[in-house]
PDB file of C-alpha atoms in Angstrom:
ATOM      1  CA  MET A  20      16.153  11.584   4.086  1.00 30.00           C
ATOM      2  CA  PRO A  21      13.584   9.752   2.075  1.00 35.00           C
ATOM      3  CA  HIS A  22      13.246   6.115   2.122  1.00 35.00           C
ATOM      4  CA  LEU A  23      14.497   4.458  -1.151  1.00 32.00           C
ATOM      5  CA  PRO A  24      12.280   1.629  -2.379  1.00 34.00           C
ATOM      6  CA  LEU A  25      14.589  -1.378  -2.496  1.00 33.00           C
ATOM      7  CA  ASP A  26      13.922  -5.004  -3.416  1.00 33.00           C
ATOM      8  CA  GLY A  27      13.948  -7.366  -0.345  1.00 34.00           C
ATOM      9  CA  ALA A  28      14.204  -4.530   2.381  1.00 33.00           C
ATOM     10  CA  SER A  29      11.336  -5.664   4.228  1.00 36.00           C
ATOM     11  CA  THR A  30      11.117  -6.999   7.840  1.00 40.00           C
ATOM     12  CA  ARG A  31       7.832  -9.077   7.463  1.00 41.00           C
ATOM     13  CA  GLY A  32       7.177 -11.768   9.927  1.00 47.00           C
ATOM     14  CA  ALA A  33       5.091 -14.863   9.316  1.00 49.00           C
ATOM     15  CA  ASP A  34       1.923 -13.638  10.516  1.00 54.00           C
ATOM     16  CA  GLU A  35      -1.264 -14.523   8.771  1.00 70.00           C
ATOM     17  CA  PRO A  36      -3.064 -11.606   7.220  1.00 76.00           C
ATOM     18  CA  GLN A  37      -5.870  -9.650   9.131  1.00 92.00           C
ATOM     19  CA  PHE A  38      -7.074  -8.175   6.007  1.00 95.00           C
ATOM     20  CA  GLU A  39      -6.830  -9.705   2.314  1.00 95.00           C
ATOM     21  CA  VAL A  40      -8.794  -8.837  -0.758  1.00 95.00           C
ATOM     22  CA  SER A  41      -8.290  -9.496  -4.383  1.00 95.00           C
ATOM     23  CA  LEU A  42     -10.195  -6.477  -6.307  1.00 93.00           C
ATOM     24  CA  PRO A  43     -10.735  -5.817  -9.975  1.00 93.00           C
ATOM     25  CA  ALA A  44      -8.543  -3.272 -11.686  1.00 92.00           C
ATOM     26  CA  GLU A  45     -10.875  -0.738 -11.683  1.00 91.00           C
ATOM     27  CA  ARG A  46     -11.186   2.894  -9.964  1.00 89.00           C
ATOM     28  CA  GLU A  47     -14.083   1.809  -7.914  1.00 90.00           C
ATOM     29  CA  ALA A  48     -11.909  -0.553  -5.974  1.00 89.00           C
ATOM     30  CA  VAL A  49     -10.112   2.144  -4.380  1.00 92.00           C
ATOM     31  CA  SER A  50     -13.329   3.304  -2.152  1.00 93.00           C
ATOM     32  CA  ARG A  51     -14.409  -0.292  -1.598  1.00 93.00           C
ATOM     33  CA  VAL A  52     -11.098  -1.318  -0.037  1.00 95.00           C
ATOM     34  CA  ARG A  53     -10.673   1.694   2.068  1.00 95.00           C
ATOM     35  CA  ARG A  54     -14.349   1.143   3.511  1.00 95.00           C
ATOM     36  CA  GLN A  55     -13.378  -2.576   4.158  1.00 96.00           C
ATOM     37  CA  LEU A  56     -10.228  -1.610   5.630  1.00 97.00           C
ATOM     38  CA  ARG A  57     -11.161   0.826   7.860  1.00 96.00           C
ATOM     39  CA  THR A  58     -13.915  -1.133   9.262  1.00 96.00           C
ATOM     40  CA  ARG A  59     -11.132  -4.181  10.167  1.00 96.00           C
ATOM     41  CA  LEU A  60      -8.699  -1.600  11.608  1.00 95.00           C
ATOM     42  CA  GLU A  61     -11.453   0.060  13.625  1.00 94.00           C
ATOM     43  CA  GLN A  62     -12.676  -3.408  14.878  1.00 94.00           C
ATOM     44  CA  ASP A  63      -9.071  -4.134  16.094  1.00 92.00           C
ATOM     45  CA  GLY A  64      -8.635  -0.991  17.869  1.00 92.00           C
ATOM     46  CA  LEU A  65      -6.383   0.819  15.177  1.00 93.00           C
ATOM     47  CA  ALA A  66      -8.915   3.767  14.390  1.00 92.00           C
ATOM     48  CA  GLY A  67      -6.174   6.262  15.642  1.00 91.00           C
ATOM     49  CA  VAL A  68      -3.847   4.962  12.675  1.00 94.00           C
ATOM     50  CA  ALA A  69      -6.428   4.470  10.270  1.00 95.00           C
ATOM     51  CA  ASP A  70      -6.336   7.532   8.373  1.00 95.00           C
ATOM     52  CA  ASP A  71      -2.885   7.137   7.590  1.00 95.00           C
ATOM     53  CA  VAL A  72      -2.964   3.471   6.322  1.00 96.00           C
ATOM     54  CA  LEU A  73      -6.091   4.498   4.405  1.00 96.00           C
ATOM     55  CA  LEU A  74      -4.122   7.246   2.728  1.00 95.00           C
ATOM     56  CA  ILE A  75      -1.185   5.047   2.003  1.00 96.00           C
ATOM     57  CA  CYS A  76      -3.554   2.105   0.503  1.00 96.00           C
ATOM     58  CA  THR A  77      -5.492   4.536  -1.498  1.00 95.00           C
ATOM     59  CA  GLU A  78      -2.348   5.880  -3.169  1.00 94.00           C
ATOM     60  CA  LEU A  79      -0.760   2.192  -3.773  1.00 95.00           C
ATOM     61  CA  VAL A  80      -4.232   0.930  -5.177  1.00 95.00           C
ATOM     62  CA  THR A  81      -5.030   3.733  -7.482  1.00 93.00           C
ATOM     63  CA  ASN A  82      -1.084   3.396  -8.815  1.00 92.00           C
ATOM     64  CA  ALA A  83      -2.045  -0.526  -9.107  1.00 93.00           C
ATOM     65  CA  VAL A  84      -5.118   0.387 -10.941  1.00 92.00           C
ATOM     66  CA  LEU A  85      -4.042   3.482 -13.254  1.00 90.00           C
ATOM     67  CA  HIS A  86      -0.249   2.311 -13.922  1.00 89.00           C
ATOM     68  CA  GLY A  87       0.272  -1.500 -12.951  1.00 88.00           C
ATOM     69  CA  CYS A  88      -2.753  -2.725 -14.607  1.00 88.00           C
ATOM     70  CA  LEU A  89      -2.379  -0.654 -17.610  1.00 87.00           C
ATOM     71  CA  GLY A  90      -2.294  -2.699 -20.883  1.00 87.00           C
ATOM     72  CA  PHE A  91      -3.539  -5.881 -19.450  1.00 90.00           C
ATOM     73  CA  PRO A  92      -6.936  -7.370 -20.364  1.00 89.00           C
ATOM     74  CA  PRO A  93     -10.191  -6.655 -18.673  1.00 87.00           C
ATOM     75  CA  GLY A  94     -10.827  -8.425 -15.608  1.00 89.00           C
ATOM     76  CA  ILE A  95      -7.159  -8.403 -14.259  1.00 92.00           C
ATOM     77  CA  THR A  96      -6.749  -8.061 -10.402  1.00 94.00           C
ATOM     78  CA  ILE A  97      -4.975  -6.565  -7.492  1.00 95.00           C
ATOM     79  CA  LYS A  98      -4.529  -8.009  -4.288  1.00 96.00           C
ATOM     80  CA  VAL A  99      -4.204  -6.017  -1.050  1.00 97.00           C
ATOM     81  CA  THR A 100      -2.601  -7.583   2.208  1.00 97.00           C
ATOM     82  CA  VAL A 101      -2.356  -5.886   5.715  1.00 97.00           C
ATOM     83  CA  VAL A 102      -0.705  -7.682   8.606  1.00 96.00           C
ATOM     84  CA  TRP A 103      -0.099  -6.142  11.913  1.00 94.00           C
ATOM     85  CA  SER A 104       1.052  -6.671  15.500  1.00 92.00           C
ATOM     86  CA  ASP A 105       1.818  -4.390  18.236  1.00 90.00           C
ATOM     87  CA  VAL A 106       5.363  -3.840  16.704  1.00 92.00           C
ATOM     88  CA  GLN A 107       4.403  -3.450  13.255  1.00 94.00           C
ATOM     89  CA  LEU A 108       2.051  -2.788  10.303  1.00 96.00           C
ATOM     90  CA  ARG A 109       2.639  -4.017   7.059  1.00 97.00           C
ATOM     91  CA  LEU A 110       0.479  -3.169   3.663  1.00 97.00           C
ATOM     92  CA  ASP A 111       1.133  -4.993   0.396  1.00 97.00           C
ATOM     93  CA  VAL A 112      -0.351  -4.137  -2.959  1.00 97.00           C
ATOM     94  CA  ARG A 113       0.087  -6.776  -5.736  1.00 96.00           C
ATOM     95  CA  ASP A 114      -0.224  -5.883  -9.279  1.00 94.00           C
ATOM     96  CA  PRO A 115       0.788  -7.852 -12.641  1.00 93.00           C
ATOM     97  CA  SER A 116       3.265  -5.442 -13.870  1.00 91.00           C
ATOM     98  CA  GLY A 117       6.827  -5.996 -13.348  1.00 86.00           C
ATOM     99  CA  VAL A 118       7.392  -2.455 -13.988  1.00 83.00           C
ATOM    100  CA  ARG A 119       8.583  -0.341 -10.926  1.00 80.00           C
ATOM    101  CA  PRO A 120       6.780   2.861  -9.758  1.00 77.00           C
ATOM    102  CA  LYS A 121       8.587   5.975  -9.914  1.00 69.00           C
ATOM    103  CA  GLU A 122       8.641   8.920  -7.587  1.00 63.00           C
ATOM    104  CA  GLN A 123       7.549  12.309  -9.445  1.00 55.00           C
ATOM    105  CA  ALA A 124       9.396  15.215  -9.184  1.00 55.00           C
ATOM    106  CA  PHE A 125       7.298  17.706  -7.212  1.00 53.00           C
ATOM    107  CA  SER A 126       5.222  20.122  -9.359  1.00 50.00           C
ATOM    108  CA  ALA A 127       2.759  22.709  -7.931  1.00 52.00           C
ATOM    109  CA  SER A 128       0.915  22.644 -11.241  1.00 52.00           C
ATOM    110  CA  ARG A 129       0.083  19.226 -11.060  1.00 45.00           C
ATOM    111  CA  ALA A 130      -2.805  17.409  -9.351  1.00 48.00           C
ATOM    112  CA  SER A 131      -1.059  13.982  -9.849  1.00 52.00           C
ATOM    113  CA  GLY A 132       2.340  12.334  -9.001  1.00 54.00           C
ATOM    114  CA  ARG A 133       2.277  12.978  -5.294  1.00 61.00           C
ATOM    115  CA  GLY A 134       1.215   9.623  -4.180  1.00 75.00           C
ATOM    116  CA  LEU A 135       4.645   7.931  -3.595  1.00 86.00           C
ATOM    117  CA  ARG A 136       5.825  10.964  -1.657  1.00 88.00           C
ATOM    118  CA  LEU A 137       2.791  10.710   0.678  1.00 89.00           C
ATOM    119  CA  VAL A 138       3.406   6.962   1.189  1.00 92.00           C
ATOM    120  CA  ASP A 139       7.239   7.902   1.994  1.00 92.00           C
ATOM    121  CA  GLU A 140       6.195  10.381   4.601  1.00 93.00           C
ATOM    122  CA  LEU A 141       3.573   8.311   6.182  1.00 94.00           C
ATOM    123  CA  SER A 142       5.514   4.927   6.350  1.00 94.00           C
ATOM    124  CA  ASP A 143       8.653   4.044   8.311  1.00 95.00           C
ATOM    125  CA  ARG A 144       9.692   1.916   5.258  1.00 96.00           C
ATOM    126  CA  TRP A 145       8.568   1.111   1.986  1.00 95.00           C
ATOM    127  CA  GLY A 146       9.724  -0.512  -1.072  1.00 95.00           C
ATOM    128  CA  VAL A 147       9.103  -2.947  -3.932  1.00 94.00           C
ATOM    129  CA  ASP A 148       9.471  -6.622  -4.354  1.00 94.00           C
ATOM    130  CA  THR A 149       9.368  -7.705  -8.162  1.00 92.00           C
ATOM    131  CA  ASP A 150       8.787 -11.288  -9.323  1.00 88.00           C
ATOM    132  CA  PRO A 151      11.859 -12.554 -10.946  1.00 87.00           C
ATOM    133  CA  SER A 152       9.746 -13.702 -13.610  1.00 85.00           C
ATOM    134  CA  GLY A 153       8.663 -10.183 -14.369  1.00 77.00           C
ATOM    135  CA  SER A 154       5.068 -11.406 -13.726  1.00 85.00           C
ATOM    136  CA  GLY A 155       4.085  -8.826 -11.299  1.00 93.00           C
ATOM    137  CA  LYS A 156       5.236  -6.638  -8.092  1.00 95.00           C
ATOM    138  CA  THR A 157       4.332  -5.959  -4.682  1.00 96.00           C
ATOM    139  CA  VAL A 158       4.490  -2.444  -3.324  1.00 96.00           C
ATOM    140  CA  TRP A 159       4.896  -2.645   0.395  1.00 97.00           C
ATOM    141  CA  THR A 160       4.837  -0.311   3.245  1.00 96.00           C
ATOM    142  CA  GLU A 161       5.344  -0.511   7.009  1.00 97.00           C
ATOM    143  CA  LEU A 162       4.514   1.507   9.757  1.00 95.00           C
ATOM    144  CA  ASP A 163       6.218   0.806  13.240  1.00 95.00           C
ATOM    145  CA  ALA A 164       4.446   0.231  16.374  1.00 88.00           C
ATOM    146  CA  PRO A 165       0.884   0.902  15.060  1.00 90.00           C
ATOM    147  CA  ARG A 166      -0.969   0.686  18.281  1.00 85.00           C
ATOM    148  CA  ARG A 167       1.305   3.268  19.825  1.00 85.00           C
ATOM    149  CA  ARG A 168       0.504   5.532  17.004  1.00 75.00           C
ATOM    150  CA  ALA A 169      -3.088   4.681  17.389  1.00 63.00           C
ATOM    151  CA  SER A 170      -3.404   6.149  20.819  1.00 63.00           C
TER     152      SER A 170
END
């Protein structure tokens, strides 16, 4: 059964982020954030879960750049925040659009549109928190027991 993105369905704690970066809404930002996040995860002993986290991050950042920043002026940024402990890893991607992402129906003939399905498959939970003023949203994902997954 797929996890449905629901506002407020998070179990986020008050931990400070171990990784946080604001990036320009450009395609090149995707590879930059991947390199930086991989390095940080490996430094903290989470190399074994890094591939899944990076794939999720890639999909969410790509969606933010291509869809969440569409129609906004040049220079707009997205923010990636990752918090982890032995219990949970949470990745947030914030963009300026209040429009919620939508899962695409599967199509073998299309090369795009599978990102949120991958996020759903790799995550224990994911969802969308929209700013009540309509000035942005955060797409988040959570993985339970990241250190146990990493070993």
